[in-house]
Amino acid sequence: MELIIDLSVFRKIKYLELLHKGHIVLVYIALYWWLIRYIWSFFKREKEPMKVLVKGATGQIGYAIVPMIARGIMLGPDQPVILHLLDTEQTNEALNSLKMELLGSAFPLLKQVVATNDNVEACKDVNIAIMIAGYSRKDGMDTKDLMSKNVSIYKDVASVLEQHAAADCKVLVVTNPANTNALILKEFAPSIPEENITCLTRLEHNIALSLIAEKVKVPVSNVKNVIIWGNHYANQYPDINHATVTIKNEEKPVKECISDDHWLKTELITNVKRRGAALNRSQKAKTSALSCASAACDHIHDWVHGTPKGKWVSMGVFSDGSYGIPKDIIYSFPVKCEKGKWSIVQGLTIDALTREKMDVAAKDLQEEISMAKSCLD
């Protein structure tokens, strides 16, 4: 019997097999695509908002800094924030107006604004506290009177921060005398880790960078590693011995780029102090507020996100005895930051003039601390 083969049947079977395999491939592709999207969703998921307290929010520095925070300049372009604005009852109208302005600006990162004159409400669960509030020196006011008023402010807020802030809260004190105000805050908030309480010397650090850049005629980003030793004002010492300037892709010491020794040893130092003092008179000119607010943002940004490799910044931090500075005072050192922690740069050579200025600044701070403690009696 003759076997008749219908080739069309085989073709149909082959077609069905290919179709079946194609379906399987499509199913696998779909599964892989779903898995990739599922994993990617974790990376794309919005971060939890960080709560940032600004004490003294209606002052000119406060007015300058809050939009910077809301826009992501302080904590980064992908970090949502909740702003806690704290000021006195006398500023309620200005405080509410500031809240309305912030909400009306529709900042994408700004999730909520708490405007209050209640310390407990303001400090509740905050991750970062920017302390701007304080008295400025008025005509006829002596140092002890000024110290007494500011000590009272920082004593009161310290205990509330300790009880109600987040356990890892980072504190930046801006108001002068910043080093001593920060120390008083620590005194009355003993459970806050000492490494989490700092004061601002980044303003003077930034001013020194800008003055050198202007002198050498390069962008300020080409200058790095100046140091502000000591206090936030008065006997602070700007040290350029380790600073460098990048010119035509070559990094050179500042002393090689600036041959004017008189400018380096006198004018630069005087101008850093003078300009820093002028810019901190926030009731006199709004331009001061912008520089100070920007410096505070830089301070927190580098603390949280880290400093670039090979670069350090100046921060007022608790002394551990490095460079012969007495322990347990808040003193401005060169620091590097990594993973939310700072560390003092070690092993730098200190010349005789710098050593003298560092010791004067330390003595000045110790005297200031003694005066502050006498105000507590």
CSV table of C-alpha atoms in Angstrom, one decimal:
chain,number,residue,atom,x,y,z
A,1,MET,CA,0.0,0.0,0.0
A,2,GLU,CA,1.3,3.4,-1.0
A,3,LEU,CA,1.9,5.8,1.9
A,4,ILE,CA,0.7,9.3,1.0
A,5,ILE,CA,2.3,12.1,3.1
A,6,ASP,CA,0.4,15.4,3.4
A,7,LEU,CA,3.2,17.9,3.8
A,8,SER,CA,0.7,20.6,4.7
A,9,VAL,CA,0.0,18.8,8.0
A,10,PHE,CA,3.7,18.9,8.9
A,11,ARG,CA,3.9,22.5,8.1
A,12,LYS,CA,0.9,23.2,10.4
A,13,ILE,CA,2.5,21.2,13.2
A,14,LYS,CA,5.8,23.0,12.8
A,15,TYR,CA,4.0,26.3,12.7
A,16,LEU,CA,2.1,25.4,16.0
A,17,GLU,CA,5.4,24.4,17.6
A,18,LEU,CA,7.1,27.7,16.7
A,19,LEU,CA,4.0,29.6,17.8
A,20,HIS,CA,4.1,27.8,21.2
A,21,LYS,CA,7.8,28.6,21.6
A,22,GLY,CA,7.2,32.2,20.7
A,23,HIS,CA,4.5,32.4,23.4
A,24,ILE,CA,6.9,31.0,25.9
A,25,VAL,CA,9.5,33.5,24.9
A,26,LEU,CA,7.0,36.3,25.2
A,27,VAL,CA,5.9,35.1,28.6
A,28,TYR,CA,9.6,35.1,29.8
A,29,ILE,CA,10.1,38.6,28.3
A,30,ALA,CA,7.0,39.9,30.1
A,31,LEU,CA,8.2,38.3,33.4
A,32,TYR,CA,11.7,39.8,33.1
A,33,TRP,CA,10.2,43.2,32.2
A,34,TRP,CA,7.9,43.1,35.2
A,35,LEU,CA,10.8,42.0,37.5
A,36,ILE,CA,13.0,44.8,36.2
A,37,ARG,CA,10.3,47.4,36.8
A,38,TYR,CA,9.6,46.0,40.3
A,39,ILE,CA,13.2,46.3,41.3
A,40,TRP,CA,13.6,49.7,39.7
A,41,SER,CA,10.6,50.9,41.7
A,42,PHE,CA,12.6,50.6,44.9
A,43,PHE,CA,15.3,52.9,43.4
A,44,LYS,CA,12.8,55.4,42.2
A,45,ARG,CA,10.8,55.4,45.4
A,46,GLU,CA,10.7,58.8,47.0
A,47,LYS,CA,12.8,59.2,50.1
A,48,GLU,CA,11.2,59.8,53.5
A,49,PRO,CA,11.1,63.6,54.2
A,50,MET,CA,13.7,65.0,56.5
A,51,LYS,CA,12.4,67.4,59.2
A,52,VAL,CA,14.5,70.6,59.4
A,53,LEU,CA,14.1,73.1,62.2
A,54,VAL,CA,15.0,76.8,61.6
A,55,LYS,CA,15.0,78.7,64.9
A,56,GLY,CA,14.8,82.4,64.2
A,57,ALA,CA,13.0,81.8,60.9
A,58,THR,CA,11.6,85.3,60.4
A,59,GLY,CA,15.0,87.0,60.6
A,60,GLN,CA,16.9,87.9,57.5
A,61,ILE,CA,19.1,84.9,57.5
A,62,GLY,CA,16.1,82.7,58.2
A,63,TYR,CA,14.2,84.3,55.3
A,64,ALA,CA,17.2,83.6,53.0
A,65,ILE,CA,17.8,80.0,54.1
A,66,VAL,CA,14.3,78.5,54.1
A,67,PRO,CA,13.9,78.7,50.3
A,68,MET,CA,17.4,77.2,49.8
A,69,ILE,CA,16.4,74.3,52.0
A,70,ALA,CA,13.0,73.9,50.2
A,71,ARG,CA,14.7,73.8,46.8
A,72,GLY,CA,17.2,71.1,47.8
A,73,ILE,CA,20.4,73.1,48.1
A,74,MET,CA,21.1,72.0,51.6
A,75,LEU,CA,20.1,68.3,51.4
A,76,GLY,CA,20.1,67.5,47.7
A,77,PRO,CA,17.7,67.5,44.8
A,78,ASP,CA,16.0,64.2,45.6
A,79,GLN,CA,15.5,64.7,49.4
A,80,PRO,CA,11.9,65.8,50.4
A,81,VAL,CA,11.8,68.1,53.4
A,82,ILE,CA,9.3,69.2,56.1
A,83,LEU,CA,10.2,72.7,57.4
A,84,HIS,CA,9.7,73.6,61.1
A,85,LEU,CA,9.8,77.3,61.4
A,86,LEU,CA,10.2,78.6,65.0
A,87,ASP,CA,10.2,82.2,66.2
A,88,THR,CA,8.7,84.3,69.0
A,89,GLU,CA,5.1,85.2,69.5
A,90,GLN,CA,5.9,88.8,68.5
A,91,THR,CA,6.7,87.5,65.0
A,92,ASN,CA,3.6,85.5,64.4
A,93,GLU,CA,2.3,87.6,61.5
A,94,ALA,CA,5.7,87.4,59.8
A,95,LEU,CA,5.9,83.7,60.5
A,96,ASN,CA,2.6,82.9,58.9
A,97,SER,CA,3.4,85.1,56.0
A,98,LEU,CA,6.6,83.2,55.5
A,99,LYS,CA,4.7,79.9,55.6
A,100,MET,CA,2.3,81.2,52.9
A,101,GLU,CA,5.2,82.3,50.7
A,102,LEU,CA,6.8,78.9,50.9
A,103,LEU,CA,3.6,77.0,50.1
A,104,GLY,CA,2.8,79.5,47.4
A,105,SER,CA,6.2,78.9,45.8
A,106,ALA,CA,5.2,75.2,45.1
A,107,PHE,CA,8.6,73.8,45.8
A,108,PRO,CA,8.4,70.1,44.7
A,109,LEU,CA,10.6,68.9,47.6
A,110,LEU,CA,8.7,70.8,50.3
A,111,LYS,CA,6.0,68.4,51.8
A,112,GLN,CA,4.9,70.5,54.8
A,113,VAL,CA,5.5,73.7,56.7
A,114,VAL,CA,5.1,73.9,60.5
A,115,ALA,CA,5.1,77.5,61.6
A,116,THR,CA,5.0,77.9,65.4
A,117,ASN,CA,6.3,79.7,68.5
A,118,ASP,CA,6.0,76.5,70.6
A,119,ASN,CA,9.4,74.9,71.2
A,120,VAL,CA,8.0,71.4,71.6
A,121,GLU,CA,6.0,71.5,68.4
A,122,ALA,CA,9.0,72.9,66.5
A,123,CYS,CA,11.5,70.4,67.8
A,124,LYS,CA,9.3,67.3,67.4
A,125,ASP,CA,11.3,64.6,65.5
A,126,VAL,CA,13.5,67.0,63.7
A,127,ASN,CA,16.5,65.6,61.9
A,128,ILE,CA,18.4,68.8,61.5
A,129,ALA,CA,18.3,72.0,63.7
A,130,ILE,CA,19.6,75.3,62.4
A,131,MET,CA,19.9,77.7,65.3
A,132,ILE,CA,19.8,81.3,64.0
A,133,ALA,CA,17.9,83.0,66.8
A,134,GLY,CA,19.8,85.2,69.2
A,135,TYR,CA,20.5,88.8,70.3
A,136,SER,CA,22.7,91.1,68.3
A,137,ARG,CA,24.9,93.6,70.2
A,138,LYS,CA,23.2,97.0,70.6
A,139,ASP,CA,24.9,100.3,71.4
A,140,GLY,CA,25.9,100.4,75.0
A,141,MET,CA,25.5,96.6,75.6
A,142,ASP,CA,28.6,95.0,77.1
A,143,THR,CA,29.7,91.4,76.3
A,144,LYS,CA,28.3,89.9,79.4
A,145,ASP,CA,24.9,91.3,78.9
A,146,LEU,CA,24.9,90.0,75.3
A,147,MET,CA,26.2,86.6,76.5
A,148,SER,CA,23.5,86.4,79.2
A,149,LYS,CA,20.6,86.9,76.8
A,150,ASN,CA,22.0,84.3,74.3
A,151,VAL,CA,22.8,81.8,77.0
A,152,SER,CA,19.2,81.9,78.2
A,153,ILE,CA,17.9,81.2,74.7
A,154,TYR,CA,20.2,78.2,74.1
A,155,LYS,CA,19.6,76.8,77.6
A,156,ASP,CA,15.8,76.8,77.0
A,157,VAL,CA,15.9,75.2,73.6
A,158,ALA,CA,18.5,72.6,74.5
A,159,SER,CA,16.3,70.6,76.9
A,160,VAL,CA,13.4,70.6,74.4
A,161,LEU,CA,15.7,69.4,71.5
A,162,GLU,CA,17.0,66.7,73.8
A,163,GLN,CA,13.5,65.4,74.6
A,164,HIS,CA,11.8,65.8,71.3
A,165,ALA,CA,14.2,65.8,68.4
A,166,ALA,CA,15.2,62.7,66.4
A,167,ALA,CA,17.9,60.6,68.1
A,168,ASP,CA,20.4,61.4,65.3
A,169,CYS,CA,19.5,65.1,65.1
A,170,LYS,CA,22.4,67.2,63.7
A,171,VAL,CA,22.6,70.8,65.2
A,172,LEU,CA,24.2,73.8,63.6
A,173,VAL,CA,24.6,77.0,65.7
A,174,VAL,CA,24.9,80.1,63.6
A,175,THR,CA,24.3,83.0,66.1
A,176,ASN,CA,27.3,84.6,67.7
A,177,PRO,CA,29.0,83.8,70.0
A,178,ALA,CA,28.4,80.6,68.0
A,179,ASN,CA,31.1,78.4,69.6
A,180,THR,CA,30.0,79.2,73.1
A,181,ASN,CA,26.2,79.1,72.3
A,182,ALA,CA,26.8,75.6,70.9
A,183,LEU,CA,28.7,74.5,74.0
A,184,ILE,CA,25.8,75.8,76.2
A,185,LEU,CA,23.3,73.9,74.1
A,186,LYS,CA,25.4,70.7,74.6
A,187,GLU,CA,25.6,71.4,78.4
A,188,PHE,CA,21.8,71.3,78.7
A,189,ALA,CA,21.2,68.5,76.1
A,190,PRO,CA,23.7,65.9,77.4
A,191,SER,CA,22.1,63.0,75.6
A,192,ILE,CA,22.7,64.6,72.2
A,193,PRO,CA,26.0,63.1,71.0
A,194,GLU,CA,28.7,65.8,71.1
A,195,GLU,CA,29.7,65.1,67.5
A,196,ASN,CA,26.2,66.1,66.5
A,197,ILE,CA,26.5,69.7,67.8
A,198,THR,CA,28.5,72.1,65.6
A,199,CYS,CA,28.9,75.8,64.9
A,200,LEU,CA,29.3,77.8,61.7
A,201,THR,CA,32.7,78.9,60.5
A,202,ARG,CA,32.0,78.1,56.9
A,203,LEU,CA,31.1,81.7,56.2
A,204,GLU,CA,34.7,82.8,56.9
A,205,HIS,CA,36.0,79.7,55.1
A,206,ASN,CA,34.0,80.7,52.0
A,207,ILE,CA,35.1,84.3,52.2
A,208,ALA,CA,38.8,83.3,52.3
A,209,LEU,CA,38.3,81.1,49.2
A,210,SER,CA,36.6,83.9,47.4
A,211,LEU,CA,39.3,86.5,48.3
A,212,ILE,CA,42.1,84.2,47.1
A,213,ALA,CA,40.1,83.4,43.9
A,214,GLU,CA,39.7,87.1,43.2
A,215,LYS,CA,43.3,87.8,43.8
A,216,VAL,CA,44.5,85.0,41.5
A,217,LYS,CA,41.7,85.6,39.0
A,218,VAL,CA,40.3,82.1,38.9
A,219,PRO,CA,36.8,80.7,39.7
A,220,VAL,CA,36.3,80.1,43.4
A,221,SER,CA,35.8,76.4,42.7
A,222,ASN,CA,39.5,76.2,41.8
A,223,VAL,CA,40.6,77.1,45.3
A,224,LYS,CA,40.5,74.6,48.2
A,225,ASN,CA,41.7,73.7,51.7
A,226,VAL,CA,41.9,77.0,53.5
A,227,ILE,CA,41.4,76.6,57.2
A,228,ILE,CA,39.6,78.7,59.8
A,229,TRP,CA,41.1,77.9,63.2
A,230,GLY,CA,39.3,78.8,66.4
A,231,ASN,CA,36.4,81.1,66.9
A,232,HIS,CA,33.5,82.1,64.7
A,233,TYR,CA,34.6,85.7,65.0
A,234,ALA,CA,37.1,87.9,67.0
A,235,ASN,CA,40.4,85.8,67.2
A,236,GLN,CA,39.7,83.3,64.4
A,237,TYR,CA,42.7,82.7,62.2
A,238,PRO,CA,42.5,82.1,58.4
A,239,ASP,CA,45.3,79.7,57.5
A,240,ILE,CA,46.3,79.4,53.8
A,241,ASN,CA,49.5,77.3,54.3
A,242,HIS,CA,47.9,74.2,53.0
A,243,ALA,CA,45.5,75.8,50.5
A,244,THR,CA,45.9,75.2,46.8
A,245,VAL,CA,44.8,76.8,43.5
A,246,THR,CA,44.1,74.9,40.3
A,247,ILE,CA,45.5,76.9,37.2
A,248,LYS,CA,45.4,75.3,33.8
A,249,ASN,CA,44.6,71.9,35.3
A,250,GLU,CA,47.7,72.1,37.6
A,251,GLU,CA,47.2,72.3,41.3
A,252,LYS,CA,49.6,74.7,43.0
A,253,PRO,CA,50.0,76.0,46.6
A,254,VAL,CA,48.5,79.4,47.2
A,255,LYS,CA,51.8,80.8,48.3
A,256,GLU,CA,53.3,80.0,44.8
A,257,CYS,CA,50.4,81.7,43.1
A,258,ILE,CA,50.4,84.9,45.2
A,259,SER,CA,53.8,86.5,45.7
A,260,ASP,CA,52.4,89.4,47.7
A,261,ASP,CA,53.5,88.3,51.2
A,262,HIS,CA,52.0,91.4,52.8
A,263,TRP,CA,48.6,90.6,51.3
A,264,LEU,CA,48.8,87.0,52.6
A,265,LYS,CA,49.9,87.9,56.1
A,266,THR,CA,47.8,91.0,56.8
A,267,GLU,CA,45.2,92.0,54.2
A,268,LEU,CA,43.7,88.6,53.7
A,269,ILE,CA,43.4,87.9,57.4
A,270,THR,CA,42.0,91.3,58.1
A,271,ASN,CA,39.5,91.1,55.2
A,272,VAL,CA,38.2,87.7,56.2
A,273,LYS,CA,37.5,88.9,59.7
A,274,ARG,CA,36.1,92.3,58.6
A,275,ARG,CA,33.9,90.9,55.8
A,276,GLY,CA,32.7,88.1,58.0
A,277,ALA,CA,31.7,90.5,60.8
A,278,ALA,CA,30.1,92.9,58.3
A,279,LEU,CA,28.1,90.1,56.7
A,280,ASN,CA,26.9,88.9,60.0
A,281,ARG,CA,25.2,92.2,60.9
A,282,SER,CA,22.0,90.7,59.5
A,283,GLN,CA,19.8,93.6,60.7
A,284,LYS,CA,21.8,96.1,58.6
A,285,ALA,CA,21.8,94.6,55.1
A,286,LYS,CA,20.1,91.7,53.4
A,287,THR,CA,23.2,90.8,51.5
A,288,SER,CA,24.7,89.5,54.7
A,289,ALA,CA,21.8,87.1,55.1
A,290,LEU,CA,22.4,85.5,51.7
A,291,SER,CA,26.1,84.8,52.4
A,292,CYS,CA,25.5,83.4,55.8
A,293,ALA,CA,22.5,81.2,54.7
A,294,SER,CA,24.5,79.9,51.8
A,295,ALA,CA,27.4,79.0,54.2
A,296,ALA,CA,25.0,77.2,56.5
A,297,CYS,CA,23.6,75.2,53.6
A,298,ASP,CA,27.2,74.3,52.6
A,299,HIS,CA,28.0,73.2,56.1
A,300,ILE,CA,25.0,70.8,56.4
A,301,HIS,CA,25.3,69.6,52.8
A,302,ASP,CA,28.9,68.5,53.3
A,303,TRP,CA,28.2,67.0,56.7
A,304,VAL,CA,25.4,64.9,55.3
A,305,HIS,CA,26.7,64.0,51.9
A,306,GLY,CA,30.5,64.1,52.5
A,307,THR,CA,33.4,66.2,51.3
A,308,PRO,CA,35.1,65.4,47.9
A,309,LYS,CA,38.3,63.4,48.0
A,310,GLY,CA,41.3,65.5,48.8
A,311,LYS,CA,39.2,68.4,50.0
A,312,TRP,CA,38.4,69.6,53.5
A,313,VAL,CA,36.2,72.4,55.0
A,314,SER,CA,36.1,74.4,58.2
A,315,MET,CA,33.6,73.5,61.0
A,316,GLY,CA,33.3,74.4,64.6
A,317,VAL,CA,33.4,71.0,66.4
A,318,PHE,CA,34.2,69.5,69.7
A,319,SER,CA,37.9,69.4,70.3
A,320,ASP,CA,39.4,66.0,71.0
A,321,GLY,CA,42.8,67.5,71.8
A,322,SER,CA,44.0,67.6,68.2
A,323,TYR,CA,46.8,70.1,67.4
A,324,GLY,CA,47.2,70.8,71.1
A,325,ILE,CA,43.8,72.5,71.4
A,326,PRO,CA,42.2,72.0,74.8
A,327,LYS,CA,39.5,69.3,74.9
A,328,ASP,CA,35.8,69.9,75.3
A,329,ILE,CA,35.6,73.3,73.7
A,330,ILE,CA,34.0,73.9,70.4
A,331,TYR,CA,36.8,75.0,68.1
A,332,SER,CA,37.0,75.4,64.3
A,333,PHE,CA,39.2,72.8,62.7
A,334,PRO,CA,39.7,71.5,59.1
A,335,VAL,CA,37.4,68.5,58.8
A,336,LYS,CA,36.5,65.8,56.2
A,337,CYS,CA,33.0,64.4,56.2
A,338,GLU,CA,31.9,60.9,55.2
A,339,LYS,CA,28.6,59.0,55.7
A,340,GLY,CA,27.1,61.7,57.9
A,341,LYS,CA,30.1,62.0,60.2
A,342,TRP,CA,33.0,64.5,60.4
A,343,SER,CA,36.6,63.9,61.4
A,344,ILE,CA,39.4,66.3,62.0
A,345,VAL,CA,42.1,66.3,59.4
A,346,GLN,CA,45.3,65.1,61.0
A,347,GLY,CA,49.0,65.5,60.4
A,348,LEU,CA,49.1,69.0,59.1
A,349,THR,CA,52.3,71.0,59.7
A,350,ILE,CA,51.8,74.1,61.8
A,351,ASP,CA,54.2,77.0,61.6
A,352,ALA,CA,55.1,79.3,64.5
A,353,LEU,CA,52.7,82.1,63.5
A,354,THR,CA,49.8,79.8,63.1
A,355,ARG,CA,50.5,78.1,66.4
A,356,GLU,CA,50.5,81.4,68.1
A,357,LYS,CA,47.2,82.4,66.5
A,358,MET,CA,45.6,79.0,67.3
A,359,ASP,CA,46.5,79.3,71.0
A,360,VAL,CA,45.2,82.9,71.2
A,361,ALA,CA,41.9,81.7,69.7
A,362,ALA,CA,41.7,78.8,72.2
A,363,LYS,CA,42.4,81.1,75.2
A,364,ASP,CA,39.8,83.6,73.9
A,365,LEU,CA,37.2,80.8,73.7
A,366,GLN,CA,38.0,79.5,77.2
A,367,GLU,CA,37.5,83.0,78.6
A,368,GLU,CA,34.2,83.3,76.7
A,369,ILE,CA,33.0,80.0,78.1
A,370,SER,CA,33.8,81.1,81.7
A,371,MET,CA,31.8,84.3,81.1
A,372,ALA,CA,28.9,82.3,79.7
A,373,LYS,CA,28.9,79.9,82.7
A,374,SER,CA,28.9,82.8,85.1
A,375,CYS,CA,25.7,84.0,83.4
A,376,LEU,CA,24.1,80.7,84.5
A,377,ASP,CA,24.7,81.2,88.2
